Amino acid sequence: MPVAEAKVTPRLKTLYYEEIQPQLIKQFKYSSAMEAPRLTKITLNMGVGEAKTEAKLLDAAMDELTQIAGQRAQLRRARTSIAGFKIRTGMPVGTKVTLRGARMYEFLDRLVSIALPRIRDFRGLNPRSFDGRGNYSIGLREQIIFPEIDYDDVAQIRGLDVTITTSAKTDEEARALLAGLGLPFATEGDQQ
């Protein structure tokens, strides 16, 4: 008979409800705590263009993304044919993971405290990468910045897209939320 594990609340989730949410309510003068922006989901996406010729690269990308996220990666297939890239509808082109709940907070905590400081010549995240609806996208050039990936086992360096979806209505509210959660935004004059 399996033993039930004790539920542990992620550190960032506790921080959000105890400090960040009251601060946002005060800063933006919300009438209810439910109006305060919060994280909805985090989507990780890894495109593997070479998968059309080598299936092993796609398997390696799926394994790496699964290790990074702590959740099984999904295979993504091409929706349309693109003759210039020699892609047909239904061919595998990448992997994707959508994180919600405790895994989302745990991943964001690892991203902010461990992975981002390991980027070479890191000057902060681009403050203009918001989409106008309160969502933020980060493009990472190397998957090896995550400690879960063993550098010796990596056959090829691949990029990774991280999209943080929030319930914020404006970019200003989302920036205040993400800065409170610890994302290191660069100042406007100090871009990469």
mmCIF file of C-alpha atoms in Angstrom:
data_model
loop_
_atom_site.group_PDB
_atom_site.id
_atom_site.type_symbol
_atom_site.label_atom_id
_atom_site.label_comp_id
_atom_site.label_asym_id
_atom_site.label_seq_id
_atom_site.Cartn_x
_atom_site.Cartn_y
_atom_site.Cartn_z
ATOM 1 C CA MET A 1 0.000 0.000 0.000
ATOM 2 C CA PRO A 2 1.515 3.366 -1.045
ATOM 3 C CA VAL A 3 2.239 5.894 1.655
ATOM 4 C CA ALA A 4 0.768 9.358 1.123
ATOM 5 C CA GLU A 5 3.355 12.122 0.911
ATOM 6 C CA ALA A 6 2.987 15.284 2.921
ATOM 7 C CA LYS A 7 1.982 18.205 0.703
ATOM 8 C CA VAL A 8 4.560 20.963 0.662
ATOM 9 C CA THR A 9 3.531 24.409 -0.531
ATOM 10 C CA PRO A 10 6.108 25.868 -2.949
ATOM 11 C CA ARG A 11 8.180 28.752 -1.583
ATOM 12 C CA LEU A 12 7.116 31.211 -4.310
ATOM 13 C CA LYS A 13 3.423 30.426 -3.831
ATOM 14 C CA THR A 14 3.687 31.223 -0.122
ATOM 15 C CA LEU A 15 5.608 34.397 -0.947
ATOM 16 C CA TYR A 16 2.908 35.432 -3.437
ATOM 17 C CA TYR A 17 0.000 35.065 -1.016
ATOM 18 C CA GLU A 18 1.775 36.543 2.019
ATOM 19 C CA GLU A 19 3.680 39.473 0.483
ATOM 20 C CA ILE A 20 3.219 40.064 -3.256
ATOM 21 C CA GLN A 21 -0.590 39.902 -3.484
ATOM 22 C CA PRO A 22 -1.186 42.458 -0.655
ATOM 23 C CA GLN A 23 1.480 44.711 -2.195
ATOM 24 C CA LEU A 24 -0.223 44.537 -5.637
ATOM 25 C CA ILE A 25 -3.639 45.262 -4.089
ATOM 26 C CA LYS A 26 -2.195 48.344 -2.393
ATOM 27 C CA GLN A 27 -0.200 49.501 -5.461
ATOM 28 C CA PHE A 28 -3.028 49.177 -8.031
ATOM 29 C CA LYS A 29 -5.899 49.895 -5.577
ATOM 30 C CA TYR A 30 -7.899 46.729 -6.242
ATOM 31 C CA SER A 31 -11.213 46.407 -4.403
ATOM 32 C CA SER A 32 -10.872 42.625 -4.058
ATOM 33 C CA ALA A 33 -7.981 40.173 -3.661
ATOM 34 C CA MET A 34 -9.337 38.253 -6.665
ATOM 35 C CA GLU A 35 -8.504 41.215 -8.924
ATOM 36 C CA ALA A 36 -4.788 40.933 -8.160
ATOM 37 C CA PRO A 37 -2.848 39.321 -11.032
ATOM 38 C CA ARG A 38 -1.495 35.815 -10.498
ATOM 39 C CA LEU A 39 0.327 33.174 -12.497
ATOM 40 C CA THR A 40 -1.927 31.011 -14.662
ATOM 41 C CA LYS A 41 0.534 28.693 -16.416
ATOM 42 C CA ILE A 42 4.077 28.384 -17.726
ATOM 43 C CA THR A 43 4.646 26.840 -21.157
ATOM 44 C CA LEU A 44 8.026 25.446 -22.202
ATOM 45 C CA ASN A 45 8.615 24.914 -25.921
ATOM 46 C CA MET A 46 11.632 23.397 -27.661
ATOM 47 C CA GLY A 47 11.696 23.364 -31.454
ATOM 48 C CA VAL A 48 13.684 20.592 -33.129
ATOM 49 C CA GLY A 49 13.948 21.404 -36.824
ATOM 50 C CA GLU A 50 16.441 18.596 -37.475
ATOM 51 C CA ALA A 51 13.886 16.001 -36.312
ATOM 52 C CA LYS A 52 12.705 15.525 -39.903
ATOM 53 C CA THR A 53 15.968 13.722 -40.707
ATOM 54 C CA GLU A 54 17.020 12.266 -37.326
ATOM 55 C CA ALA A 55 14.415 10.853 -34.928
ATOM 56 C CA LYS A 56 17.028 10.438 -32.165
ATOM 57 C CA LEU A 57 17.346 14.222 -31.817
ATOM 58 C CA LEU A 58 13.623 14.508 -31.079
ATOM 59 C CA ASP A 59 13.811 11.759 -28.446
ATOM 60 C CA ALA A 60 16.771 13.511 -26.794
ATOM 61 C CA ALA A 61 14.899 16.847 -26.815
ATOM 62 C CA MET A 62 11.826 15.223 -25.245
ATOM 63 C CA ASP A 63 13.960 13.630 -22.517
ATOM 64 C CA GLU A 64 15.756 16.901 -21.758
ATOM 65 C CA LEU A 65 12.529 18.922 -21.609
ATOM 66 C CA THR A 66 10.974 16.258 -19.356
ATOM 67 C CA GLN A 67 13.955 16.517 -16.982
ATOM 68 C CA ILE A 68 13.812 20.330 -16.933
ATOM 69 C CA ALA A 69 10.053 20.534 -16.328
ATOM 70 C CA GLY A 70 9.578 17.486 -14.102
ATOM 71 C CA GLN A 71 6.623 16.531 -16.288
ATOM 72 C CA ARG A 72 6.393 14.434 -19.462
ATOM 73 C CA ALA A 73 6.926 16.489 -22.639
ATOM 74 C CA GLN A 74 4.420 16.323 -25.510
ATOM 75 C CA LEU A 75 5.368 15.782 -29.123
ATOM 76 C CA ARG A 76 4.364 18.696 -31.368
ATOM 77 C CA ARG A 77 3.599 18.089 -35.042
ATOM 78 C CA ALA A 78 3.548 20.519 -37.985
ATOM 79 C CA ARG A 79 0.068 21.890 -38.691
ATOM 80 C CA THR A 80 0.767 22.904 -42.280
ATOM 81 C CA SER A 81 3.205 21.953 -45.007
ATOM 82 C CA ILE A 82 6.055 24.385 -45.722
ATOM 83 C CA ALA A 83 7.904 23.517 -48.921
ATOM 84 C CA GLY A 84 10.859 25.830 -48.255
ATOM 85 C CA PHE A 85 11.681 23.999 -45.020
ATOM 86 C CA LYS A 86 10.797 20.551 -46.421
ATOM 87 C CA ILE A 87 8.118 20.065 -43.771
ATOM 88 C CA ARG A 88 4.886 18.176 -44.382
ATOM 89 C CA THR A 89 1.716 18.277 -42.298
ATOM 90 C CA GLY A 90 1.983 15.897 -39.355
ATOM 91 C CA MET A 91 5.798 15.710 -39.200
ATOM 92 C CA PRO A 92 7.254 16.020 -35.661
ATOM 93 C CA VAL A 93 8.833 19.468 -35.209
ATOM 94 C CA GLY A 94 9.258 19.960 -31.465
ATOM 95 C CA THR A 95 8.214 19.323 -27.880
ATOM 96 C CA LYS A 96 6.104 21.229 -25.380
ATOM 97 C CA VAL A 97 5.230 21.147 -21.669
ATOM 98 C CA THR A 98 2.528 23.157 -19.885
ATOM 99 C CA LEU A 99 3.051 23.594 -16.138
ATOM 100 C CA ARG A 100 0.326 24.575 -13.679
ATOM 101 C CA GLY A 101 -0.066 24.581 -9.903
ATOM 102 C CA ALA A 102 2.825 23.549 -7.661
ATOM 103 C CA ARG A 103 5.081 22.450 -10.562
ATOM 104 C CA MET A 104 4.701 25.894 -12.133
ATOM 105 C CA TYR A 105 5.886 27.666 -8.962
ATOM 106 C CA GLU A 106 8.734 25.169 -8.460
ATOM 107 C CA PHE A 107 9.943 25.665 -12.053
ATOM 108 C CA LEU A 108 9.809 29.476 -11.776
ATOM 109 C CA ASP A 109 11.760 29.294 -8.518
ATOM 110 C CA ARG A 110 14.480 27.144 -10.164
ATOM 111 C CA LEU A 111 14.527 29.421 -13.229
ATOM 112 C CA VAL A 112 15.013 32.605 -11.199
ATOM 113 C CA SER A 113 17.356 31.353 -8.488
ATOM 114 C CA ILE A 114 19.483 28.756 -10.332
ATOM 115 C CA ALA A 115 19.179 28.818 -14.147
ATOM 116 C CA LEU A 116 19.219 32.540 -15.029
ATOM 117 C CA PRO A 117 22.351 33.303 -12.952
ATOM 118 C CA ARG A 118 24.185 30.560 -14.906
ATOM 119 C CA ILE A 119 23.746 32.378 -18.246
ATOM 120 C CA ARG A 120 26.999 33.832 -19.530
ATOM 121 C CA ASP A 121 27.105 37.666 -19.658
ATOM 122 C CA PHE A 122 23.575 37.923 -18.260
ATOM 123 C CA ARG A 123 22.416 41.535 -17.934
ATOM 124 C CA GLY A 124 18.783 40.939 -17.050
ATOM 125 C CA LEU A 125 15.611 39.995 -18.901
ATOM 126 C CA ASN A 126 14.215 42.210 -21.654
ATOM 127 C CA PRO A 127 11.453 44.359 -20.097
ATOM 128 C CA ARG A 128 9.784 44.746 -23.516
ATOM 129 C CA SER A 129 8.991 41.044 -24.026
ATOM 130 C CA PHE A 130 5.410 41.437 -22.797
ATOM 131 C CA ASP A 131 2.642 40.761 -25.323
ATOM 132 C CA GLY A 132 0.276 43.596 -24.335
ATOM 133 C CA ARG A 133 -2.069 41.290 -22.391
ATOM 134 C CA GLY A 134 0.138 40.635 -19.360
ATOM 135 C CA ASN A 135 2.014 37.562 -20.639
ATOM 136 C CA TYR A 136 5.816 37.359 -20.761
ATOM 137 C CA SER A 137 8.109 35.331 -23.034
ATOM 138 C CA ILE A 138 11.752 34.416 -22.476
ATOM 139 C CA GLY A 139 14.035 32.849 -25.062
ATOM 140 C CA LEU A 140 16.888 30.789 -23.610
ATOM 141 C CA ARG A 141 19.775 29.898 -25.931
ATOM 142 C CA GLU A 142 21.030 26.824 -24.058
ATOM 143 C CA GLN A 143 19.217 24.075 -22.174
ATOM 144 C CA ILE A 144 22.376 23.303 -20.175
ATOM 145 C CA ILE A 145 21.805 26.226 -17.787
ATOM 146 C CA PHE A 146 19.408 23.971 -15.867
ATOM 147 C CA PRO A 147 21.142 21.791 -13.250
ATOM 148 C CA GLU A 148 18.962 18.771 -14.158
ATOM 149 C CA ILE A 149 20.741 18.440 -17.512
ATOM 150 C CA ASP A 150 24.072 16.607 -17.379
ATOM 151 C CA TYR A 151 26.513 18.501 -19.602
ATOM 152 C CA ASP A 152 28.337 15.315 -20.653
ATOM 153 C CA ASP A 153 25.151 13.624 -21.915
ATOM 154 C CA VAL A 154 24.070 16.521 -24.177
ATOM 155 C CA ALA A 155 24.563 15.750 -27.871
ATOM 156 C CA GLN A 156 23.476 19.175 -29.145
ATOM 157 C CA ILE A 157 22.841 22.591 -27.581
ATOM 158 C CA ARG A 158 19.227 23.632 -28.166
ATOM 159 C CA GLY A 159 17.215 26.728 -27.412
ATOM 160 C CA LEU A 160 14.130 26.841 -25.239
ATOM 161 C CA ASP A 161 11.147 29.208 -25.123
ATOM 162 C CA VAL A 162 9.469 29.944 -21.775
ATOM 163 C CA THR A 163 6.094 31.711 -21.797
ATOM 164 C CA ILE A 164 4.672 32.907 -18.477
ATOM 165 C CA THR A 165 0.903 33.444 -18.671
ATOM 166 C CA THR A 166 -0.654 35.665 -15.998
ATOM 167 C CA SER A 167 -4.151 36.884 -15.227
ATOM 168 C CA ALA A 168 -2.961 40.519 -15.425
ATOM 169 C CA LYS A 169 -4.885 42.833 -17.752
ATOM 170 C CA THR A 170 -1.951 45.148 -18.511
ATOM 171 C CA ASP A 171 1.786 44.773 -18.941
ATOM 172 C CA GLU A 172 2.441 47.127 -16.028
ATOM 173 C CA GLU A 173 0.519 44.848 -13.623
ATOM 174 C CA ALA A 174 2.281 41.758 -14.995
ATOM 175 C CA ARG A 175 5.718 43.401 -14.645
ATOM 176 C CA ALA A 176 4.974 44.262 -11.005
ATOM 177 C CA LEU A 177 3.876 40.648 -10.362
ATOM 178 C CA LEU A 178 6.910 39.063 -12.046
ATOM 179 C CA ALA A 179 9.367 41.497 -10.466
ATOM 180 C CA GLY A 180 7.865 40.610 -7.083
ATOM 181 C CA LEU A 181 8.370 36.916 -7.864
ATOM 182 C CA GLY A 182 12.045 37.646 -8.512
ATOM 183 C CA LEU A 183 12.467 37.926 -12.295
ATOM 184 C CA PRO A 184 15.534 40.151 -12.896
ATOM 185 C CA PHE A 185 14.451 42.714 -15.487
ATOM 186 C CA ALA A 186 17.144 44.835 -17.130
ATOM 187 C CA THR A 187 16.893 48.597 -17.050
ATOM 188 C CA GLU A 188 15.851 50.146 -20.385
ATOM 189 C CA GLY A 189 19.381 51.303 -21.263
ATOM 190 C CA ASP A 190 21.123 48.017 -20.343
ATOM 191 C CA GLN A 191 19.905 45.451 -22.917
ATOM 192 C CA GLN A 192 21.680 42.358 -24.186
#
